[in-house]
XYZ file of C-alpha atoms in Angstrom:
498
model
C 66.538 -8.417 23.816
C 67.800 -11.551 22.183
C 66.220 -13.903 19.656
C 67.621 -17.285 18.605
C 67.209 -18.248 15.049
C 68.032 -21.983 14.473
C 68.296 -22.771 10.823
C 69.963 -26.146 11.414
C 73.378 -24.782 10.596
C 74.099 -21.583 12.577
C 73.338 -20.040 15.946
C 73.029 -16.238 15.849
C 72.104 -13.689 18.454
C 70.131 -10.611 17.174
C 69.891 -7.557 19.434
C 67.143 -4.914 19.002
C 67.793 -1.486 20.618
C 65.028 -0.235 22.938
C 64.759 3.041 20.967
C 63.891 1.051 17.892
C 61.072 -0.682 19.698
C 59.594 2.617 20.855
C 59.871 4.106 17.376
C 58.183 1.052 15.828
C 55.350 1.198 18.360
C 54.752 4.910 17.762
C 54.826 4.306 14.000
C 52.221 1.524 14.209
C 49.891 3.680 16.450
C 50.175 6.632 14.110
C 49.561 4.334 11.189
C 46.317 2.988 12.815
C 45.064 6.494 13.615
C 45.839 7.790 10.076
C 44.085 4.874 8.419
C 41.042 5.278 10.638
C 40.823 8.967 9.760
C 41.153 8.240 6.094
C 38.546 5.596 6.283
C 36.113 8.064 7.813
C 36.846 10.446 4.988
C 36.096 7.853 2.484
C 39.628 7.652 1.081
C 40.563 4.180 2.183
C 38.938 0.764 2.375
C 40.016 -0.080 5.873
C 39.328 -3.759 5.482
C 41.770 -3.890 2.595
C 44.631 -2.229 4.414
C 47.699 -4.380 3.891
C 48.770 -6.376 6.836
C 45.704 -5.583 8.998
C 42.850 -7.940 9.689
C 39.625 -6.467 11.134
C 36.565 -8.361 12.359
C 33.454 -7.005 10.635
C 29.777 -8.038 10.685
C 28.980 -10.111 7.656
C 25.606 -10.212 5.989
C 23.333 -13.201 6.468
C 23.454 -15.534 3.502
C 20.390 -15.471 1.274
C 18.279 -18.392 2.413
C 16.775 -18.888 -1.052
C 20.073 -19.564 -2.759
C 19.885 -16.626 -5.157
C 19.370 -12.899 -5.384
C 16.354 -12.681 -7.657
C 16.114 -8.916 -7.550
C 19.793 -8.396 -8.282
C 19.729 -10.866 -11.131
C 16.917 -8.920 -12.868
C 18.470 -5.464 -12.358
C 19.627 -5.237 -15.928
C 16.179 -5.752 -17.317
C 13.583 -3.064 -18.086
C 10.054 -4.395 -17.583
C 7.422 -3.470 -20.172
C 5.482 -1.719 -17.447
C 8.291 0.881 -17.062
C 9.412 1.104 -20.674
C 6.735 3.542 -21.689
C 6.222 7.285 -22.207
C 5.308 9.172 -19.162
C 1.608 9.875 -18.849
C 2.413 13.135 -17.143
C 3.771 16.424 -18.393
C 7.552 15.954 -18.343
C 8.018 19.531 -17.202
C 5.800 19.044 -14.150
C 6.372 15.560 -12.753
C 4.686 16.477 -9.414
C 1.315 16.830 -11.072
C -0.763 13.687 -11.208
C -3.026 12.677 -14.023
C -6.726 11.977 -13.491
C -7.602 8.326 -13.117
C -9.786 6.645 -15.791
C -13.546 6.777 -15.054
C -13.772 3.108 -14.090
C -11.737 3.898 -10.926
C -14.960 5.448 -9.598
C -16.327 1.933 -9.098
C -13.869 1.521 -6.205
C -16.190 3.761 -4.230
C -19.205 1.601 -5.121
C -17.424 -1.639 -4.306
C -16.523 -0.338 -0.819
C -19.837 1.308 -0.188
C -21.310 -1.583 1.892
C -18.789 -0.743 4.654
C -18.807 3.068 4.330
C -21.038 3.623 7.330
C -20.007 0.788 9.631
C -16.341 0.435 8.800
C -14.665 -3.013 8.731
C -14.147 -4.795 12.035
C -11.892 -7.668 13.003
C -14.947 -9.929 13.172
C -15.854 -9.168 9.546
C -12.315 -10.039 8.464
C -12.442 -13.378 10.304
C -15.807 -14.135 8.736
C -14.279 -13.608 5.328
C -11.724 -16.308 6.010
C -14.337 -18.984 5.431
C -13.697 -19.064 1.699
C -10.364 -17.252 1.490
C -7.225 -18.737 0.021
C -4.957 -16.346 1.895
C -4.823 -13.507 4.356
C -2.630 -10.565 3.308
C -1.167 -8.137 5.861
C 0.867 -5.080 4.902
C 2.846 -3.531 7.718
C 5.378 -0.786 7.242
C 5.591 -1.448 3.534
C 6.225 -5.215 3.953
C 3.877 -8.016 2.964
C 2.937 -11.033 5.108
C 0.763 -13.930 4.123
C -1.131 -16.572 5.939
C -2.260 -19.297 3.519
C -5.474 -21.252 4.052
C -5.704 -23.441 0.978
C -4.131 -23.796 -2.490
C -5.752 -21.974 -5.350
C -6.391 -23.226 -8.859
C -3.003 -23.500 -10.578
C -0.811 -20.579 -9.397
C -3.401 -17.841 -9.258
C -2.629 -17.025 -5.621
C 1.106 -17.025 -6.294
C 0.977 -14.546 -9.155
C -1.582 -12.345 -7.315
C 0.770 -12.040 -4.372
C 3.633 -11.428 -6.805
C 1.644 -8.524 -8.269
C 1.054 -7.047 -4.830
C 4.791 -7.201 -4.168
C 5.429 -5.312 -7.389
C 2.890 -2.683 -6.266
C 4.910 -2.181 -3.053
C 8.062 -1.731 -5.151
C 6.297 0.611 -7.598
C 4.981 2.889 -4.869
C 7.294 2.133 -1.837
C 6.118 3.428 1.510
C 2.909 4.880 0.143
C 0.392 2.143 1.156
C -0.981 2.256 4.708
C -1.029 -0.766 6.939
C -3.908 -3.097 6.082
C -5.246 -6.634 6.367
C -7.541 -8.425 3.941
C -8.873 -11.797 2.781
C -8.537 -12.967 -0.801
C -10.596 -15.673 -2.538
C -8.883 -16.741 -5.764
C -11.812 -18.869 -7.077
C -14.037 -17.759 -9.982
C -17.496 -16.864 -8.765
C -18.459 -14.354 -6.095
C -19.647 -15.713 -2.737
C -20.934 -12.720 -0.748
C -24.600 -12.508 -1.799
C -26.159 -9.137 -0.934
C -29.550 -10.758 -0.296
C -28.108 -12.588 2.701
C -27.506 -9.312 4.534
C -30.652 -7.394 3.788
C -32.438 -6.677 7.068
C -29.852 -8.725 8.997
C -28.016 -7.624 12.066
C -24.646 -8.793 10.714
C -22.583 -6.950 8.135
C -21.156 -8.598 4.951
C -17.582 -9.875 5.070
C -15.110 -8.041 2.779
C -13.776 -10.605 0.332
C -11.424 -9.695 -2.494
C -11.583 -11.623 -5.782
C -11.225 -11.237 -9.520
C -14.851 -10.577 -10.421
C -18.351 -9.971 -9.034
C -21.925 -9.512 -10.221
C -24.878 -7.268 -9.495
C -26.202 -9.643 -6.852
C -22.915 -9.843 -4.873
C -20.684 -7.668 -2.702
C -17.294 -9.210 -3.484
C -14.556 -6.589 -4.032
C -13.018 -6.876 -7.522
C -9.201 -6.873 -7.917
C -6.956 -7.269 -11.008
C -6.507 -10.934 -11.869
C -3.266 -12.921 -11.729
C -2.709 -12.984 -15.493
C -1.492 -9.394 -15.460
C 1.757 -10.913 -14.179
C 1.507 -14.005 -16.382
C -0.500 -17.176 -16.664
C 2.308 -19.667 -16.804
C 0.139 -22.803 -17.116
C -1.082 -21.775 -20.548
C 1.974 -19.759 -21.592
C 0.221 -16.368 -21.503
C 2.951 -13.792 -20.846
C 2.700 -10.846 -18.416
C 0.279 -8.230 -19.634
C 2.874 -5.595 -20.508
C 4.670 -7.996 -22.834
C 1.433 -9.473 -24.225
C 0.115 -5.994 -24.947
C 3.189 -5.098 -26.948
C 2.927 -8.370 -28.916
C -0.715 -7.835 -29.697
C 0.025 -4.294 -30.799
C 2.550 -5.675 -33.284
C 0.011 -8.284 -34.377
C -2.456 -5.517 -35.144
C -0.039 -4.113 -37.726
C 0.328 -7.475 -39.462
C -3.184 -7.491 -40.883
C -5.008 -4.212 -41.547
C -8.698 -4.139 -40.702
C -9.909 -3.977 -44.349
C -7.837 -7.101 -45.063
C -9.111 -9.117 -42.148
C -11.507 -12.057 -42.484
C -15.039 -10.625 -42.500
C -16.429 -13.114 -39.933
C -16.704 -13.330 -36.174
C -13.878 -15.347 -34.574
C -13.745 -17.270 -31.270
C -11.334 -19.853 -29.936
C -11.681 -21.264 -26.457
C -12.733 -24.038 -24.121
C -16.482 -24.667 -24.608
C -16.767 -27.175 -21.727
C -16.465 -24.774 -18.812
C -19.965 -23.402 -19.070
C -23.245 -24.227 -20.893
C -23.274 -20.799 -22.441
C -20.114 -21.591 -24.366
C -21.469 -24.888 -25.456
C -24.458 -23.015 -26.783
C -22.173 -20.699 -28.672
C -20.787 -23.559 -30.724
C -24.242 -24.078 -32.221
C -23.620 -20.842 -34.105
C -20.711 -22.235 -36.090
C -20.946 -22.395 -39.890
C -22.446 -25.581 -41.281
C -23.459 -26.918 -44.681
C -26.999 -25.663 -44.043
C -26.475 -22.435 -42.103
C -24.113 -19.460 -42.221
C -24.131 -17.474 -38.975
C -21.127 -15.329 -40.073
C -18.890 -16.996 -37.490
C -15.796 -19.086 -37.346
C -15.540 -20.836 -34.002
C -12.796 -23.175 -32.796
C -12.272 -25.428 -29.721
C -9.051 -24.812 -27.864
C -7.541 -28.078 -26.573
C -5.177 -26.889 -23.836
C -3.831 -30.344 -23.212
C -2.823 -30.650 -26.865
C -1.386 -27.125 -26.867
C 0.711 -27.927 -23.756
C 2.162 -30.971 -25.440
C 2.915 -29.109 -28.661
C 4.459 -26.083 -26.999
C 1.521 -23.651 -27.458
C 2.437 -23.102 -31.082
C -1.200 -22.372 -32.083
C -2.100 -20.128 -29.199
C 0.081 -17.043 -29.674
C -2.183 -14.084 -28.923
C -0.515 -11.789 -31.433
C -1.415 -14.222 -34.279
C -5.173 -14.050 -33.566
C -5.884 -10.510 -34.747
C -6.819 -11.642 -38.264
C -10.644 -11.263 -38.171
C -12.739 -8.086 -38.297
C -14.871 -9.327 -35.356
C -13.846 -11.179 -32.239
C -16.314 -12.776 -29.792
C -16.071 -12.426 -26.020
C -18.165 -14.828 -23.932
C -17.823 -15.661 -20.211
C -16.696 -19.047 -18.949
C -17.662 -20.322 -15.510
C -17.410 -16.715 -14.518
C -15.763 -13.678 -16.166
C -12.958 -14.784 -18.529
C -9.305 -13.704 -18.527
C -9.517 -13.720 -22.315
C -11.440 -10.400 -22.265
C -8.547 -7.975 -22.389
C -6.603 -9.959 -25.000
C -9.716 -10.114 -27.278
C -10.444 -6.387 -26.889
C -6.881 -5.365 -27.641
C -6.993 -6.723 -31.231
C -8.434 -3.640 -33.005
C -11.290 -5.917 -34.129
C -14.884 -4.959 -33.126
C -15.502 -7.015 -30.020
C -18.887 -8.826 -30.041
C -19.559 -8.921 -26.341
C -22.067 -11.641 -25.347
C -24.230 -10.221 -22.566
C -22.335 -10.954 -19.348
C -23.381 -11.725 -15.863
C -20.039 -10.926 -14.207
C -17.737 -7.917 -14.312
C -14.084 -7.353 -13.601
C -12.477 -4.144 -12.409
C -12.392 -2.200 -15.694
C -15.247 -3.403 -17.862
C -17.711 -1.123 -16.051
C -15.942 1.856 -17.644
C -16.914 0.749 -21.185
C -19.965 1.571 -23.289
C -21.895 -0.377 -25.971
C -21.406 0.978 -29.538
C -18.385 2.874 -28.322
C -16.053 0.170 -27.059
C -17.931 -3.019 -28.104
C -21.033 -4.420 -29.850
C -23.535 -6.064 -27.432
C -24.727 -9.638 -28.226
C -27.803 -11.284 -26.731
C -27.103 -14.276 -24.548
C -30.512 -15.889 -25.229
C -30.296 -15.669 -29.024
C -26.576 -15.786 -29.800
C -26.668 -17.037 -33.375
C -29.023 -14.473 -34.833
C -27.452 -11.762 -32.826
C -23.965 -12.652 -34.102
C -25.198 -12.971 -37.672
C -26.693 -9.471 -37.555
C -23.626 -7.918 -35.840
C -21.315 -9.148 -38.643
C -23.810 -8.033 -41.302
C -24.019 -4.558 -39.741
C -20.234 -4.286 -39.521
C -19.729 -5.307 -43.096
C -22.234 -2.745 -44.301
C -20.879 -0.026 -41.940
C -17.194 -0.752 -42.227
C -15.893 2.630 -41.019
C -18.072 2.554 -37.931
C -17.225 -1.065 -37.107
C -13.560 -0.353 -37.514
C -13.899 2.695 -35.238
C -15.653 0.698 -32.513
C -12.869 -1.868 -32.641
C -10.103 0.714 -32.517
C -11.722 2.726 -29.676
C -12.159 -0.444 -27.616
C -8.595 -1.477 -28.275
C -7.229 1.987 -27.464
C -9.151 1.915 -24.139
C -7.390 -1.338 -23.241
C -3.964 -0.105 -24.326
C -4.131 3.309 -22.715
C -6.448 2.900 -19.709
C -5.735 -0.717 -18.667
C -1.941 -0.646 -19.090
C 0.163 -1.819 -16.230
C 0.682 1.631 -14.778
C -3.053 2.083 -14.346
C -3.415 -1.485 -13.074
C -0.992 -0.596 -10.278
C -2.812 2.716 -9.706
C -6.125 0.843 -9.394
C -4.648 -1.553 -6.903
C -3.138 1.343 -4.932
C -6.318 3.379 -4.686
C -8.473 0.327 -3.900
C -6.152 -0.854 -1.087
C -5.690 2.708 0.241
C -9.458 3.333 0.336
C -10.047 -0.076 1.863
C -7.492 0.598 4.655
C -9.287 3.775 5.691
C -12.349 1.598 6.549
C -10.497 -0.704 8.971
C -11.588 -0.221 12.623
C -8.704 -2.235 14.039
C -4.922 -2.262 13.881
C -3.663 -4.865 11.327
C -1.662 -7.609 12.979
C 0.793 -10.105 11.576
C -0.475 -13.688 12.429
C 2.091 -15.886 14.188
C 1.980 -18.425 11.443
C 2.241 -15.842 8.589
C 5.305 -15.593 6.379
C 6.925 -12.477 5.013
C 7.024 -12.594 1.230
C 9.710 -10.853 -0.790
C 10.766 -10.963 -4.448
C 13.597 -13.315 -3.465
C 11.358 -15.683 -1.432
C 8.879 -15.915 -4.377
C 11.274 -15.602 -7.284
C 14.117 -17.851 -6.289
C 12.218 -21.114 -5.918
C 10.381 -20.557 -9.238
C 11.413 -22.551 -12.294
C 10.769 -22.487 -16.101
C 7.940 -20.181 -17.309
C 6.896 -19.399 -13.730
C 10.365 -17.902 -13.057
C 10.635 -16.241 -16.467
C 7.277 -14.502 -16.092
C 8.194 -13.193 -12.653
C 11.415 -11.857 -14.024
C 9.609 -10.196 -16.930
C 7.033 -8.549 -14.645
C 9.560 -7.484 -11.978
C 9.437 -3.772 -10.974
C 13.101 -2.712 -10.980
C 12.712 0.837 -9.647
C 9.996 2.938 -8.108
C 7.672 5.029 -10.188
C 8.815 8.543 -10.884
C 5.220 9.653 -10.985
C 2.561 9.879 -8.280
C -0.562 7.672 -8.576
C -3.323 9.189 -10.695
C -5.900 11.323 -8.876
C -9.170 9.640 -8.053
C -12.459 11.018 -9.247
C -15.102 11.433 -6.513
C -17.853 8.872 -6.079
C -20.831 8.885 -8.387
C -23.784 10.747 -6.958
C -26.929 8.574 -7.210
C -28.319 10.482 -10.174
C -25.068 10.312 -12.197
C -24.710 6.608 -11.564
C -28.307 5.999 -12.644
C -27.678 7.935 -15.871
C -24.567 5.823 -16.667
C -26.441 2.535 -16.187
C -29.505 3.771 -18.184
C -27.267 4.891 -21.043
C -25.742 1.396 -21.258
C -29.130 -0.237 -21.192
C -30.552 2.120 -23.826
C -27.639 1.540 -26.228
C -28.062 -2.198 -25.828
C -31.803 -1.904 -26.539
C -31.067 0.152 -29.586
C -28.920 -2.691 -31.077
C -31.659 -5.196 -30.266
C -34.186 -3.033 -32.080
C -31.978 -2.849 -35.144
C -31.522 -6.589 -35.019
C -35.300 -7.243 -34.735
C -35.999 -4.974 -37.639
C -33.345 -6.671 -39.799
C -34.790 -10.144 -39.398
C -38.331 -8.825 -39.716
C -37.398 -7.336 -43.117
C -35.885 -10.660 -44.167
C -39.079 -12.445 -43.209
C -41.239 -9.971 -45.102
C -39.218 -10.261 -48.308
C -41.239 -12.011 -51.077
């Protein structure tokens, strides 16, 4: 064999012996086989073998322009940075769920006998903001309309975190979610009717409605008003509690909020201190537009645990402010509510809060503060027990457990196979996290579940039997009446004074 090498100056003839060709071929074949065997054994990166170029399947580029999950992998969310609630020597044993989990059975009772059909689901779409389908551990969403602010976005984000917290544990399901305030499924509309109520998920309900309550969006952050994810907020409020001891706190009832969302709040402002009347209150209007422009410098939750008594009052429906107020170690003065969220039904008057009349707020508040200032140890105890309930039984781990058990129990009622709508989109942490900006992105990063739970979900208590449920409701009513009797007697004694 001859090869001409023209370098512009010389002509040379190079001769290769045939034996050399055979040896070289054998050497290359042996080299390939050896490299392949080593690669199988894990000793060699075959793609990096010098002088060899292999065609391998490359991963599809991330369509969102980032890897949101990977970028947060070095963080430890507040929800996971906490002592185990289980015995560390027996991690397979689950704890018992808080008592308010039993209300899951009551919320789903309307469909216990009939189950939930495809027709009921479609009926629920009339008011829904989105349809959620979970299939094989993945989440798909069909959107119907935009919610107020980004409620729907952060609710869906929370559901994604649940799937990461307990991967593969939720059954397939399909549901409708209404992210507005007030319940829409009135029980009276289905009494004696042939049709069954539609199952609608939302953040609160009332005694006259059948809406299914679900943890609200703010547990993962309320970006519009700079309220951080619940785990981080809870830690900040805990630190704020240590800044001012109860005995050193201002001995009045404190409230700050938007009074224009409901007449009841406007009525509350009549109870503010004036030159002529002292109702033992200090009430302030929260101007969110001004706070937004000034960077929320006056609305840090951890700086608002400075009064012995804090007032909770509903807005247009239940208020997100509830858990932040109750976490302050101050005795919560709870104005009689119409609505309930998922955990308040597990609380008792005089144990977790002090009940306030809704039809005579000023006198009721005045007496509550008087009672607390003359029974300081008991008032402090009520505040601390209520706050401990929020910290220990409404922490993020139990929020996820509540979501898990509610969705699991709901899925058992479905009489059809959940289907992914053609126009639904799969949602993932990347698809929701990558497009987010500013606080919206920061809050998603802070509330991201990095790794699955090492513990099993808590164990559900059985449903209330009718007698036990009646006793719980009667106890609440009796304790509230007891406070009203004390209040009546107090003002009667003032009137009878000479």
